[in-house]
C-alpha cells in the first residue's frame, strides 16, 4: 500500500503541530507507523491522500453514526451556511435542539450547548459543585471525560484515596479533589461514600466505558451509583458523550433505565461538527448563569452550522428507528466468535477486540492486554483497507453506512490474521 504522501505530510506537520496532530491518539504512537492523512470520507469509507480506501470503524471517534457525508446532514449545513456562520445571539434552532434533546432524553429537562465534550464535562462538574456546595468528585479509572484538569488523575495509593495527577500541568490540589475508583466496583463506590460521603459533589461515569476500550457495566453497578448518590445528596452525572444516541436514541440511560441528575453529550449530537451539551434536572440547571451563580459561557456555543448538522442527524435517527436494529445486527456479525486469546466486548454498535484471554471489566483487566499483538492486528487490517481505532484502549464504531460486504471483508481480514498467527494444530 503506497502511503508516501501521508508520510511526507506527517513529517512536514511535525515542525508546526505538536506530534503532527491536533489530538494525540491520531499520531499512531500506540500502534506505530505514520498516520494516514485523509482526503475525504463517504459512507463507510475513508480515502487517504495516496488514494487508498478504508472501511472506517473510527467514525471520527463516534460522531458519524450515519456514516461520512450523509445527505441529510450535508444539506442542512449547506442551507444554514447561506444565512451566515455565527451570530453570537440566540437562534430558533438552538431552542428546537434543546426541546428535541428533552424529548429524546427526558432526564435532560434543560440543557446548555457548548463546543466539545470536555467543555460539557468541565461545566457539569462546576455546576455539581455549585449546586451541592461540595468539592469532591468521584470518577472511575479507565474512564475519560475530556482533558479537564481535575479529571486527569489516577487512583491514589489505596481504594477511595484522593487522586494524583496523571499528567504534567495539573496542580496537586486539583487532582486531590477527585477520587478515582475501579470501574464496576460497587464495593469501592460504597467505601468512598462511607469515607467522604458528605463532601462528594458528584459521581461522573461513562455508563458504558469506551475510553479503555469498550467495557459495559456489570449488572447492578449503575443502579448502585444511582442509589448511593441519591442517599448521600451527591449528583449522578452520566457522561454520554460517546453513548448518547449511540446505544439507542436515548443512549445508555434509556438502555439501562437509569435517570441521572446531569448528562453530558457530544459526538453524535453535532453530526460531525463541533457541538456538545450538558443538562439535566431543571432545579440544578437553573443555577447556571445568567439565572444562577454558576458561570459558564462560550463564543461559539450553539453555533448555527453545528446546530443545523446536529438537528438533522438527531431528527434522522428519531425518524428512522430501524437504524438501531440494523446497527445491532451488523456489529453482532462483526464481533461473532472471537478467536482464542481475544476478548470481544460490545455494547450496541461500539466494540473492542481486547488481546487477552480474560474477561475485561475494568482498567486493571484491560491494561493486561497484549498491545504489541493488537498493533500487529491493527496494521494487518489497515494494509487490507480496514481502519480500526489506532489503540487497544479505544472503542470502534459501526455506522448505518456499513454494509454486509464491509462486515464480511473485515471478518475475513481478521480471520486471516488469526489463522496466520494460530499455532499449528497438535497432531491427534
Ligand atoms: P471532546 O472534548 O474530545 O469532544 O470530548 C471528550 C470526551 C468526553 N467524554 C467521553 C466519554 C469521551 O469519549 C470524550 C472523547 N473521546 C475521545 C475518544 N476516546 C476523543 C478522541 C480524541 O481524544 O482525539
Coordinates of C-alpha atoms and ligand atoms in Angstrom, one line a residue:
X1 CA 0.0 0.0 0.0
X2 CA 1.5 3.3 -1.0
X3 CA 1.5 5.9 1.8
X4 CA 4.2 8.2 0.6
X5 CA 2.2 11.4 0.6
X6 CA 0.8 10.7 4.1
X7 CA 4.4 10.1 5.4
X8 CA 5.6 13.3 3.8
X9 CA 2.8 15.4 5.2
X10 CA 3.3 13.8 8.6
X11 CA 7.0 14.7 8.6
X12 CA 6.1 18.3 7.5
X13 CA 3.4 18.6 10.2
X14 CA 6.0 17.9 13.0
X15 CA 7.5 21.4 12.8
X16 CA 4.3 23.3 13.4
X17 CA 1.9 21.0 15.3
X18 CA 2.9 19.0 18.4
X19 CA 3.4 15.4 17.3
X20 CA 2.0 16.4 13.9
X21 CA -1.6 16.0 15.0
X22 CA -4.3 18.0 16.7
X23 CA -5.3 15.2 19.1
X24 CA -2.7 12.7 20.5
X25 CA -4.4 9.4 19.6
X26 CA -4.3 10.3 15.9
X27 CA -0.5 10.1 15.9
X28 CA -0.5 6.2 15.8
X29 CA 2.0 6.2 18.7
X30 CA 0.2 3.2 20.2
X31 CA 0.4 1.1 17.1
X32 CA 3.5 2.5 15.3
X33 CA 3.9 3.8 11.8
X34 CA 2.7 7.0 10.2
X35 CA -1.0 8.1 10.4
X36 CA -2.9 8.3 7.2
X37 CA -3.7 11.8 6.1
X38 CA -7.3 11.8 5.0
X39 CA -8.6 13.4 1.8
X40 CA -12.3 12.7 2.2
X41 CA -15.0 10.3 3.7
X42 CA -18.1 8.9 2.1
X43 CA -20.5 6.5 3.7
X44 CA -18.5 3.8 5.5
X45 CA -15.3 4.7 3.6
X46 CA -12.3 6.9 4.3
X47 CA -9.9 7.9 1.4
X48 CA -6.4 8.9 2.2
X49 CA -4.3 11.4 0.2
X50 CA -2.4 8.5 -1.5
X51 CA -5.7 7.2 -2.9
X52 CA -6.2 4.3 -0.5
X53 CA -9.7 3.4 0.6
X54 CA -10.6 2.1 4.1
X55 CA -13.6 0.7 5.8
X56 CA -13.8 3.1 8.7
X57 CA -14.5 1.9 12.2
X58 CA -13.3 5.2 13.9
X59 CA -16.1 7.3 12.5
X60 CA -14.4 10.5 13.8
X61 CA -14.3 8.7 17.2
X62 CA -18.1 8.3 17.4
X63 CA -20.0 11.2 15.8
X64 CA -20.6 9.6 12.4
X65 CA -23.2 7.0 13.3
X66 CA -24.9 7.8 9.9
X67 CA -21.5 7.5 8.0
X68 CA -19.5 10.1 6.2
X69 CA -21.2 12.8 4.2
X70 CA -24.8 11.8 4.9
X71 CA -27.1 13.8 2.7
X72 CA -29.5 14.9 5.5
X73 CA -26.6 16.4 7.4
X74 CA -24.7 17.9 4.4
X75 CA -27.8 19.6 3.0
X76 CA -28.7 21.1 6.4
X77 CA -25.2 22.6 6.8
X78 CA -25.3 23.9 3.2
X79 CA -28.6 25.6 3.8
X80 CA -27.5 27.1 7.1
X81 CA -24.3 28.4 5.5
X82 CA -26.4 30.6 3.2
X83 CA -27.6 32.6 6.3
X84 CA -24.1 33.1 7.8
X85 CA -21.8 31.2 10.1
X86 CA -22.1 32.7 13.6
X87 CA -24.2 35.4 15.3
X88 CA -23.3 35.3 19.0
X89 CA -27.1 35.7 19.6
X90 CA -29.9 33.3 20.2
X91 CA -31.5 31.4 17.2
X92 CA -34.7 29.4 16.8
X93 CA -32.8 26.2 16.0
X94 CA -31.0 26.2 19.4
X95 CA -34.4 26.2 21.1
X96 CA -35.6 23.4 18.8
X97 CA -32.5 21.3 19.6
X98 CA -32.9 21.8 23.4
X99 CA -36.6 20.7 23.0
X100 CA -35.6 17.7 20.9
X101 CA -32.9 16.6 23.5
X102 CA -35.6 16.8 26.2
X103 CA -37.9 14.7 24.1
X104 CA -35.3 12.0 23.4
X105 CA -33.8 12.0 26.9
X106 CA -36.5 13.1 29.5
X107 CA -33.9 13.5 32.2
X108 CA -32.5 16.5 30.3
X109 CA -35.2 18.9 31.4
X110 CA -32.9 21.8 30.5
X111 CA -29.6 21.9 28.6
X112 CA -26.8 24.2 27.6
X113 CA -24.9 23.8 24.3
X114 CA -21.1 24.0 24.3
X115 CA -18.4 23.1 21.7
X116 CA -16.8 19.9 23.0
X117 CA -17.3 17.0 25.4
X118 CA -14.5 18.5 27.5
X119 CA -16.4 21.7 27.9
X120 CA -19.6 19.8 28.7
X121 CA -18.0 17.7 31.5
X122 CA -16.0 20.6 32.9
X123 CA -19.2 22.7 33.1
X124 CA -21.2 19.8 34.6
X125 CA -18.6 19.3 37.3
X126 CA -18.6 23.0 38.2
X127 CA -22.4 23.0 38.3
X128 CA -22.5 20.0 40.6
X129 CA -20.1 21.6 43.0
X130 CA -22.0 24.9 42.8
X131 CA -25.4 23.2 43.4
X132 CA -24.2 20.9 46.3
X133 CA -21.7 23.3 47.9
X134 CA -19.3 20.3 48.0
X135 CA -15.9 19.9 46.4
X136 CA -15.1 16.2 45.8
X137 CA -15.7 14.3 42.5
X138 CA -15.7 10.5 42.1
X139 CA -14.6 9.1 38.7
X140 CA -13.5 5.7 37.5
X141 CA -10.1 4.5 36.3
X142 CA -10.1 4.0 32.6
X143 CA -12.9 6.4 32.0
X144 CA -12.0 9.6 30.1
X145 CA -14.2 12.7 30.3
X146 CA -12.0 15.1 28.2
X147 CA -8.9 17.0 29.3
X148 CA -10.5 18.5 32.4
X149 CA -7.7 19.3 34.9
X150 CA -9.3 17.7 37.9
X151 CA -10.3 14.6 35.9
X152 CA -6.8 13.8 34.5
X153 CA -6.0 11.8 37.7
X154 CA -5.2 8.3 38.6
X155 CA -6.1 6.5 41.7
X156 CA -4.3 7.4 44.9
X157 CA -2.3 4.7 46.7
X158 CA -5.3 2.8 48.0
X159 CA -9.0 2.5 47.3
X160 CA -11.0 5.7 47.8
X161 CA -7.9 7.8 48.4
X162 CA -7.7 11.2 46.8
X163 CA -6.4 11.2 43.2
X164 CA -2.9 12.2 42.0
X165 CA -2.3 14.0 38.7
X166 CA -1.9 11.7 35.7
X167 CA -0.4 14.4 33.5
X168 CA 2.0 17.3 33.8
X169 CA 0.5 20.7 34.5
X170 CA -2.3 19.8 36.9
X171 CA -1.8 21.2 40.4
X172 CA -1.9 18.6 43.2
X173 CA -4.8 20.4 44.7
X174 CA -7.0 19.9 41.6
X175 CA -6.2 16.2 41.5
X176 CA -6.8 15.9 45.2
X177 CA -10.4 16.9 44.7
X178 CA -11.0 13.7 42.7
X179 CA -11.3 10.1 43.9
X180 CA -10.5 7.6 41.2
X181 CA -12.1 4.1 41.7
X182 CA -12.1 0.8 39.8
X183 CA -14.9 0.8 37.2
X184 CA -17.6 -1.8 38.0
X185 CA -16.7 -1.9 41.7
X186 CA -19.8 -1.3 43.9
X187 CA -17.7 -2.0 47.0
X188 CA -15.2 0.8 46.1
X189 CA -18.0 3.2 45.5
X190 CA -19.6 2.3 48.8
X191 CA -16.3 2.7 50.6
X192 CA -15.7 6.1 49.0
X193 CA -19.1 7.3 50.2
X194 CA -18.5 5.9 53.7
X195 CA -15.3 7.8 53.9
X196 CA -16.1 11.1 52.1
X197 CA -19.9 11.0 51.7
X198 CA -20.9 14.4 52.9
X199 CA -18.1 16.0 50.8
X200 CA -18.8 14.3 47.4
X201 CA -20.5 16.7 44.9
X202 CA -20.9 14.2 42.2
X203 CA -20.1 10.9 40.6
X204 CA -19.2 11.1 36.9
X205 CA -19.2 7.9 34.9
X206 CA -19.2 6.6 31.3
X207 CA -22.3 4.3 31.7
X208 CA -20.6 2.1 29.1
X209 CA -16.9 2.9 29.1
X210 CA -15.4 3.5 25.7
X211 CA -12.0 5.0 26.7
X212 CA -10.3 2.0 28.0
X213 CA -11.8 0.1 25.1
X214 CA -15.5 -0.8 25.3
X215 CA -16.3 -2.0 28.8
X216 CA -20.0 -2.4 29.6
X217 CA -21.3 -2.0 33.2
X218 CA -21.7 -5.2 35.2
X219 CA -25.3 -5.8 36.4
X220 CA -26.1 -3.6 39.3
X221 CA -23.2 -1.2 39.0
X222 CA -25.1 1.8 37.6
X223 CA -28.1 1.1 39.9
X224 CA -25.7 1.2 42.9
X225 CA -24.3 4.5 41.8
X226 CA -27.8 5.9 41.4
X227 CA -28.8 4.7 44.9
X228 CA -25.5 5.8 46.6
X229 CA -25.6 9.4 45.1
X230 CA -29.3 9.8 45.9
X231 CA -28.7 8.6 49.5
X232 CA -25.8 10.9 50.1
X233 CA -27.1 14.0 48.3
X234 CA -24.5 13.9 45.5
X235 CA -25.3 14.3 41.8
X236 CA -25.0 11.4 39.4
X237 CA -23.5 12.6 36.1
X238 CA -23.8 10.2 33.1
X239 CA -21.1 11.2 30.6
X240 CA -22.9 10.1 27.4
X241 CA -20.6 11.9 25.1
X242 CA -19.9 8.6 23.4
X243 CA -23.0 6.5 24.3
X244 CA -25.6 9.2 23.8
X245 CA -27.7 8.5 20.6
X246 CA -25.3 5.6 20.0
X247 CA -26.6 2.7 22.2
X248 CA -30.1 3.7 21.2
X249 CA -31.7 7.1 20.5
X250 CA -32.0 7.6 24.3
X251 CA -28.4 6.4 25.0
X252 CA -27.3 4.4 28.0
X253 CA -29.9 6.0 30.3
X254 CA -32.7 4.6 28.2
X255 CA -30.9 1.2 27.7
X256 CA -30.3 0.7 31.4
X257 CA -33.3 2.6 32.7
X258 CA -31.4 4.9 35.0
X259 CA -32.2 8.6 35.3
X260 CA -29.1 10.6 36.1
X261 CA -29.2 14.1 37.6
X262 CA -27.0 15.5 34.8
X263 CA -25.9 14.2 31.4
X264 CA -23.1 15.3 29.1
X265 CA -23.5 14.8 25.4
X266 CA -21.1 15.3 22.4
X267 CA -20.0 13.5 19.2
X268 CA -23.3 12.3 17.5
X269 CA -25.2 15.4 18.8
X270 CA -23.2 17.6 16.3
X271 CA -23.5 15.3 13.3
X272 CA -19.7 15.6 12.8
X273 CA -19.5 19.4 13.6
X274 CA -18.2 20.8 17.0
X275 CA -21.2 20.6 19.3
X276 CA -21.8 19.2 22.8
X277 CA -24.2 19.8 25.7
X278 CA -24.7 19.4 29.4
X279 CA -28.1 19.3 31.0
X280 CA -30.5 17.5 33.4
X281 CA -32.7 18.4 36.3
X282 CA -34.3 21.9 35.9
X283 CA -33.7 22.8 39.5
X284 CA -30.0 22.1 39.0
X285 CA -29.7 23.8 35.6
X286 CA -31.3 26.9 36.9
X287 CA -28.1 27.6 38.9
X288 CA -26.3 28.3 35.6
X289 CA -25.6 31.9 34.6
X290 CA -27.3 34.1 33.8
X291 CA -30.1 32.6 36.0
X292 CA -27.8 31.4 38.8
X293 CA -24.3 31.8 40.3
X294 CA -22.5 29.1 38.3
X295 CA -20.7 30.8 35.5
X296 CA -20.2 29.2 32.0
X297 CA -20.0 30.8 28.6
X298 CA -18.8 30.3 25.1
X299 CA -18.3 32.5 21.9
X300 CA -19.4 29.7 19.5
X301 CA -21.9 27.9 21.8
X302 CA -24.9 27.0 19.8
X303 CA -23.2 27.7 16.6
X304 CA -25.8 27.8 13.8
X305 CA -23.9 25.4 11.4
X306 CA -23.2 22.9 14.1
X307 CA -26.7 23.0 15.5
X308 CA -28.1 22.6 12.0
X309 CA -26.0 19.5 11.5
X310 CA -26.9 18.1 14.9
X311 CA -30.6 18.7 14.4
X312 CA -30.5 17.0 11.0
X313 CA -28.7 14.0 12.5
X314 CA -30.9 13.6 15.5
X315 CA -34.1 14.1 13.5
X316 CA -33.0 11.5 11.0
X317 CA -32.2 9.0 13.9
X318 CA -35.6 9.8 15.5
X319 CA -37.4 9.3 12.2
X320 CA -35.6 6.0 11.3
X321 CA -35.6 4.0 14.5
X322 CA -34.9 0.8 12.4
X323 CA -31.3 2.0 12.2
X324 CA -30.6 0.8 15.7
X325 CA -31.7 -2.8 14.9
X326 CA -29.5 -2.8 11.8
X327 CA -26.5 -1.4 13.8
X328 CA -27.0 -4.2 16.4
X329 CA -27.1 -6.9 13.7
X330 CA -24.0 -5.6 11.8
X331 CA -22.0 -5.2 15.0
X332 CA -23.0 -8.6 16.2
X333 CA -21.8 -10.1 12.9
X334 CA -18.5 -8.3 13.2
X335 CA -18.0 -9.5 16.8
X336 CA -19.2 -13.1 16.5
X337 CA -17.0 -15.9 17.6
X338 CA -13.8 -14.2 18.8
X339 CA -10.6 -16.3 18.3
X340 CA -8.7 -17.7 21.2
X341 CA -6.8 -15.2 23.3
X342 CA -9.1 -12.4 22.2
X343 CA -12.0 -11.0 24.3
X344 CA -14.5 -9.0 22.3
X345 CA -16.6 -6.5 24.3
X346 CA -19.6 -4.9 22.6
X347 CA -22.5 -2.6 23.5
X348 CA -24.8 -1.8 20.6
X349 CA -22.5 -0.7 17.7
X350 CA -19.5 0.1 19.8
X351 CA -16.9 -2.6 20.3
X352 CA -13.3 -3.5 21.1
X353 CA -11.2 -6.6 20.4
X354 CA -9.1 -7.0 23.5
X355 CA -6.0 -9.1 23.1
X356 CA -6.3 -11.1 26.2
X357 CA -7.9 -14.4 27.0
X358 CA -9.5 -13.0 30.2
X359 CA -12.7 -11.0 30.7
X360 CA -12.2 -7.2 30.5
X361 CA -14.4 -5.5 33.1
X362 CA -12.2 -2.6 34.3
X363 CA -8.9 -0.8 33.7
X364 CA -6.9 -3.3 35.6
X365 CA -8.0 -6.2 33.3
X366 CA -7.9 -4.0 30.2
X367 CA -4.3 -3.0 30.7
X368 CA -3.2 -6.6 30.8
X369 CA -3.8 -6.9 27.1
X370 CA -1.0 -7.7 24.6
X371 CA -0.8 -4.3 23.0
X372 CA 2.0 -5.5 20.7
X373 CA -0.2 -8.2 19.2
X374 CA -3.0 -5.6 18.9
X375 CA -0.7 -3.3 16.9
X376 CA 0.2 -6.1 14.5
X377 CA -3.6 -6.8 14.1
X378 CA -4.2 -3.2 13.5
X379 CA -1.7 -2.9 10.7
X380 CA -2.7 -6.3 9.2
X381 CA -6.2 -4.8 8.8
X382 CA -5.0 -1.4 7.7
X383 CA -3.0 -2.9 4.9
X384 CA -6.2 -4.6 3.8
X385 CA -8.2 -1.5 3.8
X386 CA -9.8 -1.8 7.3
X387 CA -9.3 1.2 9.6
X388 CA -9.7 0.3 13.3
X389 CA -9.1 2.9 16.1
X390 CA -5.2 3.0 16.4
X391 CA -5.1 1.9 20.1
X392 CA -6.0 -1.1 22.1
X393 CA -7.8 1.2 24.5
X394 CA -10.4 2.7 22.2
X395 CA -13.8 1.7 21.0
X396 CA -14.6 1.0 17.4
X397 CA -17.9 2.0 15.9
X398 CA -20.2 0.5 13.2
X399 CA -22.3 3.1 11.3
X400 CA -25.5 2.9 9.4
X401 CA -23.4 3.1 6.2
X402 CA -21.5 -0.2 6.9
X403 CA -22.8 -2.9 4.5
X404 CA -22.9 -6.7 4.9
X405 CA -20.0 -6.7 2.4
X406 CA -18.0 -4.4 4.6
X407 CA -18.5 -6.7 7.6
X408 CA -17.7 -9.8 5.6
X409 CA -14.4 -8.2 4.3
X410 CA -13.5 -7.1 7.8
X411 CA -14.2 -10.6 9.3
X412 CA -12.2 -12.2 6.5
X413 CA -9.2 -9.9 7.1
X414 CA -9.3 -10.6 10.8
X415 CA -9.6 -14.3 10.3
X416 CA -6.6 -14.3 8.0
X417 CA -4.6 -12.7 10.8
X418 CA -5.6 -15.2 13.5
X419 CA -5.1 -18.2 11.2
X420 CA -1.7 -17.0 10.2
X421 CA -0.8 -16.4 13.9
X422 CA -2.5 -19.6 15.2
X423 CA -0.1 -22.3 16.4
X424 CA -0.3 -25.4 14.2
X425 CA -3.0 -27.9 15.4
X426 CA -1.4 -30.5 17.7
X427 CA -1.3 -34.0 16.0
X428 CA -4.3 -36.1 17.1
Ligands
LIG1 P1 -14.1 16.0 23.4 O1 -13.6 17.2 24.2 O2 -12.9 15.2 22.7 O3 -15.2 16.5 22.4 O4 -14.8 15.0 24.3 C1 -14.2 14.5 25.4 C2 -14.8 13.2 25.9 C3 -15.7 13.2 26.9 N1 -16.3 12.1 27.3 C4 -16.2 10.9 26.7 C5 -16.9 9.7 27.2 C6 -15.3 10.9 25.5 O5 -15.2 9.7 24.9 C7 -14.6 12.0 25.1 C8 -13.7 12.0 24.0 N2 -13.4 10.7 23.4 C9 -12.1 10.6 22.7 C10 -12.1 9.2 22.1 N3 -11.6 8.3 23.1 C11 -12.0 11.6 21.6 C12 -10.9 11.3 20.6 C13 -9.7 12.2 20.9 O6 -9.4 12.5 22.1 O7 -9.0 12.5 19.9

